Amino acid sequence: MAEHVYIDRIADHVGQEVLIKGWLYNRRSSKKMRFLQLRDGTGFIQAVAAAGEIPEAKFELADRLPQESSIIVRGIVRKEERAPFCGHELGLIDFDVVSESADYPISKKDHGDAFLMDNRHLWLRSYKQHTILRVRATIIKAIRDYFDDHGFVLVDSPIFTPAACEGTSTLFETRYFEQKAFLSQSGQLYQEAACMALAKTYCFGPTFRAEKSKTRRHLTEFWMVEPEVAYLDLDGDMDLAEDFLVYVVGRALEKHGAEIRERLERDIKPLENVHKPFPRISYDDAVSRIARIRDQATDPEIRQSLALEPEDDFGSPHETELTKRFDRPLMVHRYPAAVKAFYMKRDPDNRSRALCVDVLAPEGYGEIIGGGQREDSLEALLAEIDRHGLPQSAFTWFLDLRRYGSVPHAGFGLGLERTVAWICGLHHLRETIPFARTMDRLAP
Ligand code: 4AD
Ligand code: MG
């Protein structure tokens, strides 16, 4: 009886007769040959048979079996450098159809994005999408391992919340029995409580923002990991973000470098450059650099896209042009407090600036991390809550953290999907998450 093996372990079975349990990904025939391309969820492999090598009825069936039929294939594993997919192929002995498929909607031809997203539940099976999901899973594991191995305690933040964390314009409101509740935009406020109890904590879960613009960088539901550390300042926070990112990129390359290069066709050289130290520049320095780039640009469209009002936040054209000048992630610190959230501590040397940092990924992937040092003075925090027009009553518990043993503390949030997009070299966030939620998509 042949043993069932997974394609990702196929190299351990050269010369053996094995069973592959999977689906027909594609097929090709000539008069005397049949090529069945199989996938089993762990990988892809081609099975080959010449006429006379398998039962005649199967030889005939192998010429018309529909794509994505589920099949169990028996064959001998051969090392074959020229074979597609995995450097091995299967000398077909026989196969059984578990369930015949019909009219599978996704074919080799080019489909539009909307069509593929409508069929996301099937599109996940494709060569590229299947690879992206594996890389995503590895990145999640690397993120968890980093914090677990560096003395952080996982403390889950709630998803139903009574108040805004990141501004009121992107809140998803929902009924909560007799009250109003909001889906969490960020677990940060709860991590601030948690780190006062456990020193170094993190949460990692879905967060929600009613993003009303349709951009390739915004989802309405995305995953964020948020570390928070008591007795940490902005410089320490930047050190942490830098060390963490180097680790995560390294782990992704170690496990998937070849797949990222070959299957996703992403040049991995820029990722191999992700070493410490990352350049750190202030917002004001970044503004001067953008102004110089703008002055030197001859294309009026670029000049227009790089226009910036004083004290304005950067848009993606600014981030893209800035990061083009660096070969690794860029840390921009001390943005104007006016464009940042209420909880940020002001820079004592220039109170119009916040002690915050954004980490911008190279190659135009934009902001992947936002964070900074938190306001630890009760009076200053109260003033900011008022200035932002937020209801003080919703923050009573949060203010307690400043009443009972307040200390300097800092943290950040890394957007998982933006990180996956950067590492996998994907243009749009919709391919970085199994089932994307955007302004115009709630299905499948
Ligand atoms: O910069 P943001 O808004 O920061 C916070 O939420 C802080 N409370 C985090 C903290 O300090 N604990 O968001 C953090 C990151 C961004 O840098 C980006 O990577 C990602 O979350 N992000 C989004 N990703 C996908 N779709 C969206 N709509 C996103 N909004 C933010
Ligand atoms: Mg941000």
Coordinates of C-alpha atoms and ligand atoms in Angstrom, one line a residue:
M1 CA 0.0 0.0 0.0
A2 CA 1.5 3.3 -1.1
E3 CA 1.9 6.0 1.6
H4 CA 0.0 9.3 1.5
V5 CA 2.6 12.1 1.4
Y6 CA 2.4 15.9 1.1
I7 CA 4.1 17.6 -1.8
D8 CA 6.2 19.8 0.4
R9 CA 7.8 16.6 1.7
I10 CA 8.2 14.9 -1.7
A11 CA 12.0 15.2 -1.7
D12 CA 12.1 12.6 1.1
H13 CA 10.4 10.0 -1.0
V14 CA 12.5 9.8 -4.2
G15 CA 12.1 6.4 -5.8
Q16 CA 9.1 5.5 -3.7
E17 CA 5.6 4.8 -4.7
V18 CA 3.3 7.4 -3.0
L19 CA -0.2 8.7 -2.9
I20 CA -0.9 12.4 -3.4
K21 CA -4.3 13.6 -2.3
G22 CA -5.3 16.8 -4.0
W23 CA -6.9 18.5 -6.9
L24 CA -6.2 18.8 -10.6
Y25 CA -4.6 22.2 -11.1
N26 CA -4.0 22.0 -14.8
R27 CA -3.4 19.4 -17.5
R28 CA -1.7 18.9 -20.8
S29 CA -1.8 16.1 -23.3
S30 CA -0.1 15.0 -26.4
K31 CA -1.0 11.9 -28.4
K32 CA 1.2 9.6 -26.3
M33 CA 1.6 11.5 -23.1
R34 CA -0.5 12.9 -20.3
F35 CA 0.6 15.6 -17.8
L36 CA -1.5 16.2 -14.8
Q37 CA -0.5 19.2 -12.7
L38 CA -1.6 18.5 -9.1
R39 CA -1.9 20.7 -6.0
D40 CA -2.5 19.3 -2.6
G41 CA -2.4 22.5 -0.5
T42 CA 1.2 22.2 0.4
G43 CA 2.6 22.5 -3.1
F44 CA 2.3 21.7 -6.8
I45 CA 3.7 18.8 -8.8
Q46 CA 3.4 17.4 -12.2
A47 CA 2.4 13.7 -12.8
V48 CA 3.4 12.2 -16.1
A49 CA 2.3 9.1 -17.9
A50 CA 3.0 7.6 -21.4
A51 CA 0.4 5.6 -23.2
G52 CA 0.4 2.0 -21.8
E53 CA 1.8 3.1 -18.5
I54 CA -1.6 3.5 -16.8
P55 CA -4.9 1.8 -17.4
E56 CA -6.4 2.8 -20.8
A57 CA -9.6 4.3 -19.4
K58 CA -7.5 6.5 -17.1
F59 CA -5.3 7.5 -19.9
E60 CA -8.4 8.7 -21.8
L61 CA -9.8 10.3 -18.6
A62 CA -6.6 12.2 -18.0
D63 CA -7.2 14.0 -21.3
R64 CA -10.6 15.4 -20.3
L65 CA -10.8 15.6 -16.5
P66 CA -12.0 19.1 -15.6
Q67 CA -9.7 21.5 -13.7
E68 CA -10.1 21.4 -9.9
S69 CA -11.5 17.9 -9.8
S70 CA -10.4 16.3 -6.6
I71 CA -8.2 13.3 -7.2
I72 CA -6.0 10.8 -5.4
V73 CA -2.9 10.0 -7.5
R74 CA -0.5 7.0 -7.2
G75 CA 2.9 7.3 -8.7
I76 CA 6.7 7.0 -8.3
V77 CA 8.6 10.1 -7.1
R78 CA 11.4 11.1 -9.4
K79 CA 14.0 13.8 -9.1
E80 CA 13.7 16.0 -12.2
E81 CA 15.3 19.4 -12.3
R82 CA 13.4 20.5 -15.4
A83 CA 10.0 19.6 -14.0
P84 CA 7.7 22.5 -13.3
F85 CA 7.1 23.6 -9.7
C86 CA 9.3 21.6 -7.4
G87 CA 12.2 19.9 -9.1
H88 CA 10.4 16.6 -8.8
E89 CA 7.8 14.8 -10.8
L90 CA 5.5 11.8 -10.3
G91 CA 5.6 8.8 -12.7
L92 CA 1.9 8.2 -12.8
I93 CA 0.7 4.6 -12.0
D94 CA -3.0 5.3 -11.5
F95 CA -5.5 7.8 -10.1
D96 CA -9.0 7.9 -8.6
V97 CA -11.4 10.8 -9.0
V98 CA -12.9 11.8 -5.6
S99 CA -15.3 14.4 -7.1
E100 CA -15.4 15.6 -10.6
S101 CA -15.5 19.4 -11.0
A102 CA -17.3 21.3 -13.8
D103 CA -16.8 24.7 -15.4
Y104 CA -14.3 26.0 -12.8
P105 CA -14.6 29.7 -13.3
I106 CA -11.0 30.7 -13.0
S107 CA -8.8 29.7 -15.9
K108 CA -5.3 30.6 -17.1
K109 CA -6.6 33.6 -19.0
D110 CA -6.5 37.1 -17.5
H111 CA -9.4 37.8 -15.3
G112 CA -10.3 41.3 -14.0
D113 CA -9.7 42.2 -10.3
A114 CA -13.4 42.4 -9.5
F115 CA -14.0 38.9 -11.0
L116 CA -11.2 37.4 -9.0
M117 CA -12.3 39.1 -5.8
D118 CA -15.9 37.9 -6.4
N119 CA -14.3 34.4 -6.6
R120 CA -11.9 34.9 -3.8
H121 CA -13.0 31.6 -2.1
L122 CA -11.7 29.8 -5.2
W123 CA -8.9 32.2 -6.2
L124 CA -7.1 31.2 -2.9
R125 CA -6.2 28.0 -4.6
S126 CA -4.1 29.6 -7.3
Y127 CA -0.3 29.3 -7.3
K128 CA 0.4 32.9 -6.3
Q129 CA -2.5 33.4 -3.8
H130 CA -1.7 30.1 -2.1
T131 CA 1.9 31.3 -1.7
I132 CA 0.9 34.7 -0.3
L133 CA -1.2 33.0 2.4
R134 CA 1.7 30.9 3.4
V135 CA 4.0 33.9 3.7
R136 CA 1.4 35.7 5.7
A137 CA 1.2 32.8 8.1
T138 CA 4.9 32.8 8.6
I139 CA 5.0 36.6 9.2
I140 CA 2.3 36.2 11.8
K141 CA 4.4 33.5 13.5
A142 CA 7.5 35.6 13.3
I143 CA 5.7 38.5 14.9
R144 CA 4.5 36.4 17.8
D145 CA 7.8 34.7 18.3
Y146 CA 9.6 38.0 18.4
F147 CA 7.5 39.4 21.2
D148 CA 7.1 36.1 23.1
D149 CA 10.9 35.7 23.0
H150 CA 11.6 39.2 24.1
G151 CA 9.7 39.2 27.4
F152 CA 6.4 40.6 26.2
V153 CA 3.1 39.2 27.5
L154 CA 0.2 38.7 25.1
V155 CA -2.8 40.7 26.4
D156 CA -5.8 40.7 24.1
S157 CA -7.6 44.0 23.7
P158 CA -11.4 44.0 23.3
I159 CA -13.1 44.5 20.0
F160 CA -16.3 46.1 21.2
T161 CA -15.2 49.5 22.6
P162 CA -17.0 52.5 24.0
A163 CA -14.7 55.2 22.5
A164 CA -12.5 56.2 19.6
C165 CA -8.7 55.7 19.6
E166 CA -7.8 56.9 16.2
G167 CA -10.2 59.7 15.5
T168 CA -13.9 59.7 15.1
S169 CA -14.2 59.9 11.3
T170 CA -13.4 56.2 10.7
L171 CA -15.5 54.6 13.5
F172 CA -17.7 51.6 12.8
E173 CA -20.7 52.0 15.1
T174 CA -22.8 49.1 16.2
R175 CA -25.6 48.6 18.7
Y176 CA -24.6 47.1 22.0
F177 CA -27.9 46.2 23.7
E178 CA -29.2 49.6 24.9
Q179 CA -25.9 51.4 24.2
K180 CA -23.8 52.4 21.2
A181 CA -20.4 50.6 20.7
F182 CA -17.6 51.0 18.2
L183 CA -15.5 48.3 16.7
S184 CA -11.9 48.7 17.8
Q185 CA -9.7 50.9 15.6
S186 CA -6.6 50.0 17.7
G187 CA -6.0 48.0 20.9
Q188 CA -3.5 50.6 22.1
L189 CA -5.4 52.2 25.0
Y190 CA -5.9 48.8 26.6
Q191 CA -2.2 47.9 26.1
E192 CA -1.4 51.1 28.0
A193 CA -3.3 49.7 30.9
A194 CA -1.8 46.2 30.4
C195 CA 1.8 47.4 30.3
M196 CA 1.3 49.2 33.7
A197 CA 0.4 45.7 35.0
L198 CA 2.9 43.6 33.1
A199 CA 5.7 45.9 31.9
K200 CA 5.9 44.7 28.3
T201 CA 2.8 43.6 26.5
Y202 CA 1.3 43.2 23.0
C203 CA -2.0 42.5 21.3
F204 CA -2.4 41.1 17.9
G205 CA -5.9 41.1 16.3
P206 CA -8.3 42.5 13.8
T207 CA -9.0 46.2 13.9
F208 CA -11.6 48.1 12.0
R209 CA -11.8 51.5 10.3
A210 CA -14.6 52.9 8.2
E211 CA -12.2 54.1 5.6
K212 CA -14.3 55.9 3.1
S213 CA -11.7 56.2 0.4
K214 CA -10.9 53.5 -2.0
T215 CA -7.2 53.2 -2.0
R216 CA -4.9 50.2 -2.5
R217 CA -3.5 50.7 1.0
H218 CA -6.7 50.8 3.1
L219 CA -8.8 47.9 4.3
T220 CA -11.8 48.4 6.6
E221 CA -10.7 45.3 8.5
F222 CA -7.0 44.7 9.0
W223 CA -4.7 43.0 11.5
M224 CA -2.4 45.0 13.7
V225 CA 0.2 44.0 16.3
E226 CA 0.6 46.5 19.0
P227 CA 3.5 46.3 21.6
E228 CA 3.5 48.7 24.6
V229 CA 6.2 49.1 27.1
A230 CA 6.3 50.9 30.5
Y231 CA 9.4 53.1 31.1
L232 CA 10.1 53.5 27.4
D233 CA 10.7 56.7 25.5
L234 CA 10.6 57.5 21.8
D235 CA 14.2 56.5 21.1
G236 CA 13.7 53.2 22.8
D237 CA 10.5 52.8 20.8
M238 CA 12.3 53.3 17.5
D239 CA 15.0 50.8 18.6
L240 CA 12.3 48.3 19.3
A241 CA 10.5 48.8 16.0
E242 CA 13.8 48.5 14.1
D243 CA 14.9 45.3 15.8
F244 CA 11.5 43.8 15.4
L245 CA 11.3 44.6 11.6
V246 CA 14.7 43.2 10.9
Y247 CA 13.7 40.0 12.6
V248 CA 10.4 39.6 10.8
V249 CA 11.8 40.3 7.4
G250 CA 14.7 37.9 8.1
R251 CA 12.3 35.1 9.1
A252 CA 10.1 35.6 6.0
L253 CA 13.2 35.4 3.7
E254 CA 14.7 32.5 5.5
K255 CA 11.6 30.4 5.0
H256 CA 10.2 31.8 1.8
G257 CA 12.9 33.7 0.0
A258 CA 12.9 31.4 -3.0
E259 CA 9.2 31.3 -3.3
I260 CA 8.9 35.1 -3.0
R261 CA 11.5 35.5 -5.8
E262 CA 10.2 32.7 -8.1
R263 CA 6.5 32.5 -7.6
L264 CA 5.7 36.1 -6.7
E265 CA 8.4 37.4 -8.9
R266 CA 9.6 39.9 -6.4
D267 CA 13.2 41.1 -6.4
I268 CA 14.3 40.2 -2.8
K269 CA 17.5 42.2 -2.9
P270 CA 15.8 45.2 -1.2
L271 CA 14.5 42.9 1.5
E272 CA 18.0 41.5 2.1
N273 CA 19.1 45.1 2.8
V274 CA 16.8 45.4 5.8
H275 CA 19.5 45.7 8.4
K276 CA 20.1 48.0 11.4
P277 CA 20.4 50.9 11.6
F278 CA 17.4 52.4 9.8
P279 CA 17.7 56.1 8.9
R280 CA 15.8 58.4 11.4
I281 CA 14.8 61.8 10.3
S282 CA 12.4 64.4 11.8
Y283 CA 9.2 65.5 10.1
D284 CA 10.7 68.9 9.5
D285 CA 13.8 67.4 7.8
A286 CA 11.4 65.2 5.7
V287 CA 9.5 68.3 4.7
S288 CA 12.7 70.0 3.5
R289 CA 13.7 66.9 1.6
I290 CA 10.3 66.7 -0.1
A291 CA 10.6 70.4 -1.1
R292 CA 14.0 69.8 -2.7
I293 CA 12.7 66.8 -4.6
R294 CA 9.8 68.9 -5.7
D295 CA 12.0 71.7 -6.9
Q296 CA 14.1 69.3 -8.9
A297 CA 11.2 67.5 -10.5
T298 CA 10.5 68.4 -14.1
D299 CA 7.2 66.5 -14.4
P300 CA 4.4 68.9 -13.5
E301 CA 2.3 66.0 -12.2
I302 CA 4.9 64.9 -9.7
R303 CA 5.4 68.6 -8.7
Q304 CA 1.7 68.8 -8.1
S305 CA 1.5 65.6 -6.1
L306 CA 4.3 66.7 -3.9
A307 CA 2.7 70.0 -2.9
L308 CA 2.4 70.2 0.9
E309 CA 0.6 72.8 3.1
P310 CA 2.6 73.8 6.2
E311 CA 2.0 71.3 9.1
D312 CA 0.2 68.8 6.8
D313 CA 0.4 65.1 7.1
F314 CA 2.2 63.3 4.3
G315 CA 0.2 61.5 1.6
S316 CA 1.4 58.5 -0.3
P317 CA 3.2 60.5 -3.1
H318 CA 5.3 62.2 -0.4
E319 CA 6.1 58.9 1.3
T320 CA 7.0 57.2 -2.0
E321 CA 9.4 59.9 -3.1
L322 CA 11.0 60.2 0.3
T323 CA 11.6 56.5 0.7
K324 CA 13.0 56.2 -2.9
R325 CA 16.1 57.8 -1.5
F326 CA 16.8 55.2 1.1
D327 CA 17.6 51.5 0.8
R328 CA 15.8 50.4 3.9
P329 CA 12.8 51.4 6.0
L330 CA 12.8 55.0 7.0
M331 CA 11.8 56.3 10.4
V332 CA 10.1 59.7 10.4
H333 CA 9.6 61.2 13.9
R334 CA 8.1 64.3 15.5
Y335 CA 5.2 65.0 13.2
P336 CA 3.0 68.1 14.0
A337 CA 0.9 67.2 17.0
A338 CA -2.0 68.7 15.2
V339 CA -2.2 65.9 12.6
K340 CA -1.8 63.1 15.2
A341 CA -4.0 61.3 17.7
F342 CA -4.9 62.8 21.1
Y343 CA -2.8 60.4 23.2
M344 CA 0.6 61.5 21.8
K345 CA 3.1 63.2 24.1
R346 CA 4.4 66.5 22.9
D347 CA 8.1 67.1 22.4
P348 CA 9.2 69.2 25.3
D349 CA 11.7 71.0 23.0
N350 CA 9.0 72.0 20.5
R351 CA 5.5 71.6 21.8
S352 CA 4.0 71.8 18.4
R353 CA 5.6 68.4 17.6
A354 CA 4.5 65.0 18.9
L355 CA 7.0 62.4 20.1
C356 CA 5.8 59.9 17.5
V357 CA 7.3 57.9 14.7
D358 CA 6.0 56.4 11.4
V359 CA 8.1 53.7 9.8
L360 CA 7.9 54.0 6.0
A361 CA 8.7 50.9 4.0
P362 CA 11.0 51.3 1.0
E363 CA 9.9 51.0 -2.7
G364 CA 6.8 53.0 -2.3
Y365 CA 5.0 50.6 0.2
G366 CA 4.3 53.5 2.6
E367 CA 3.6 53.6 6.3
I368 CA 3.8 50.2 7.9
I369 CA 4.2 51.3 11.5
G370 CA 2.7 54.2 13.5
G371 CA 3.6 54.7 17.2
G372 CA 5.4 56.8 19.7
Q373 CA 5.6 58.0 23.3
R374 CA 2.3 58.5 25.1
E375 CA 1.1 61.5 27.1
D376 CA 1.7 60.6 30.7
S377 CA 0.6 63.8 32.4
L378 CA -3.1 63.8 33.5
E379 CA -3.5 67.6 32.9
A380 CA -2.0 67.5 29.4
L381 CA -4.1 64.4 28.4
L382 CA -7.3 66.0 29.6
A383 CA -6.5 69.1 27.6
E384 CA -5.9 66.9 24.5
I385 CA -9.1 65.0 25.0
D386 CA -11.0 68.3 25.1
R387 CA -9.2 69.7 22.1
H388 CA -10.1 66.7 20.0
G389 CA -13.7 67.0 21.1
L390 CA -13.7 63.5 22.6
P391 CA -16.1 62.7 25.5
Q392 CA -14.1 62.6 28.8
S393 CA -16.6 60.2 30.3
A394 CA -15.5 57.4 27.9
F395 CA -11.9 57.8 29.1
T396 CA -12.3 57.8 32.8
W397 CA -10.5 54.5 33.1
F398 CA -7.8 55.6 30.7
L399 CA -7.1 58.7 32.8
D400 CA -6.7 56.5 35.9
L401 CA -3.5 55.2 34.3
R402 CA -2.2 58.8 34.8
R403 CA -3.6 59.1 38.3
Y404 CA -2.0 56.0 39.8
G405 CA 1.7 55.8 39.2
S406 CA 2.0 57.3 35.7
V407 CA 5.3 56.6 33.9
P408 CA 6.7 57.4 30.5
H409 CA 5.6 54.7 28.1
A410 CA 5.6 54.0 24.4
G411 CA 4.5 51.5 21.8
F412 CA 3.5 51.2 18.2
G413 CA 1.2 49.4 15.8
L414 CA 2.4 47.4 12.8
G415 CA -0.2 46.8 10.0
L416 CA 0.1 43.2 9.1
E417 CA -1.4 43.5 5.6
R418 CA 0.9 46.4 4.6
T419 CA 3.8 44.3 5.8
V420 CA 2.7 41.3 3.8
A421 CA 2.3 43.6 0.7
W422 CA 5.8 45.0 1.1
I423 CA 7.5 41.6 1.7
C424 CA 5.5 39.9 -1.1
G425 CA 5.8 42.8 -3.4
L426 CA 2.1 43.3 -3.9
H427 CA 0.5 46.4 -5.3
H428 CA -2.8 46.1 -3.5
L429 CA -3.7 45.1 0.0
R430 CA -6.6 42.9 -1.2
E431 CA -4.3 40.0 -1.9
T432 CA -2.6 40.1 1.5
I433 CA -5.6 38.9 3.5
P434 CA -7.7 35.8 3.0
F435 CA -11.0 37.7 2.5
A436 CA -10.5 41.4 2.1
R437 CA -13.0 43.9 3.5
T438 CA -13.1 47.3 1.7
M439 CA -15.6 50.1 1.3
D440 CA -17.2 48.3 -1.6
R441 CA -16.7 44.7 -0.6
L442 CA -18.3 42.6 2.1
A443 CA -18.4 39.3 0.2
P444 CA -17.5 36.5 -0.1
Ligands
4AD1 O1 -0.8 54.7 12.4 P1 -2.0 54.0 13.0 O2 -3.3 54.6 12.9 O3 -1.6 53.8 14.6 C1 -2.4 53.3 15.5 O4 -3.5 52.8 15.4 C2 -1.8 53.3 16.9 N1 -2.8 53.3 17.9 C3 -0.9 52.1 17.0 C4 -0.2 52.1 18.3 O5 0.7 52.9 18.6 N2 -0.4 51.1 19.1 O6 -2.0 52.5 12.5 C5 -0.9 51.6 12.6 C6 -0.7 50.9 11.4 C7 -0.3 51.7 10.2 O7 1.0 52.1 10.2 C8 -0.7 50.8 9.0 O8 0.4 49.9 8.8 C9 -1.9 50.1 9.6 O9 -1.8 50.2 11.0 N3 -3.1 50.6 9.1 C10 -3.9 50.1 8.1 N4 -3.7 49.0 7.4 C11 -4.6 48.6 6.5 N5 -5.8 49.3 6.3 C12 -6.0 50.5 7.0 N6 -7.1 51.1 6.8 C13 -5.0 50.9 8.0 N7 -4.9 51.9 8.8 C14 -3.8 51.7 9.5
MG2 MG -0.5 56.2 11.1

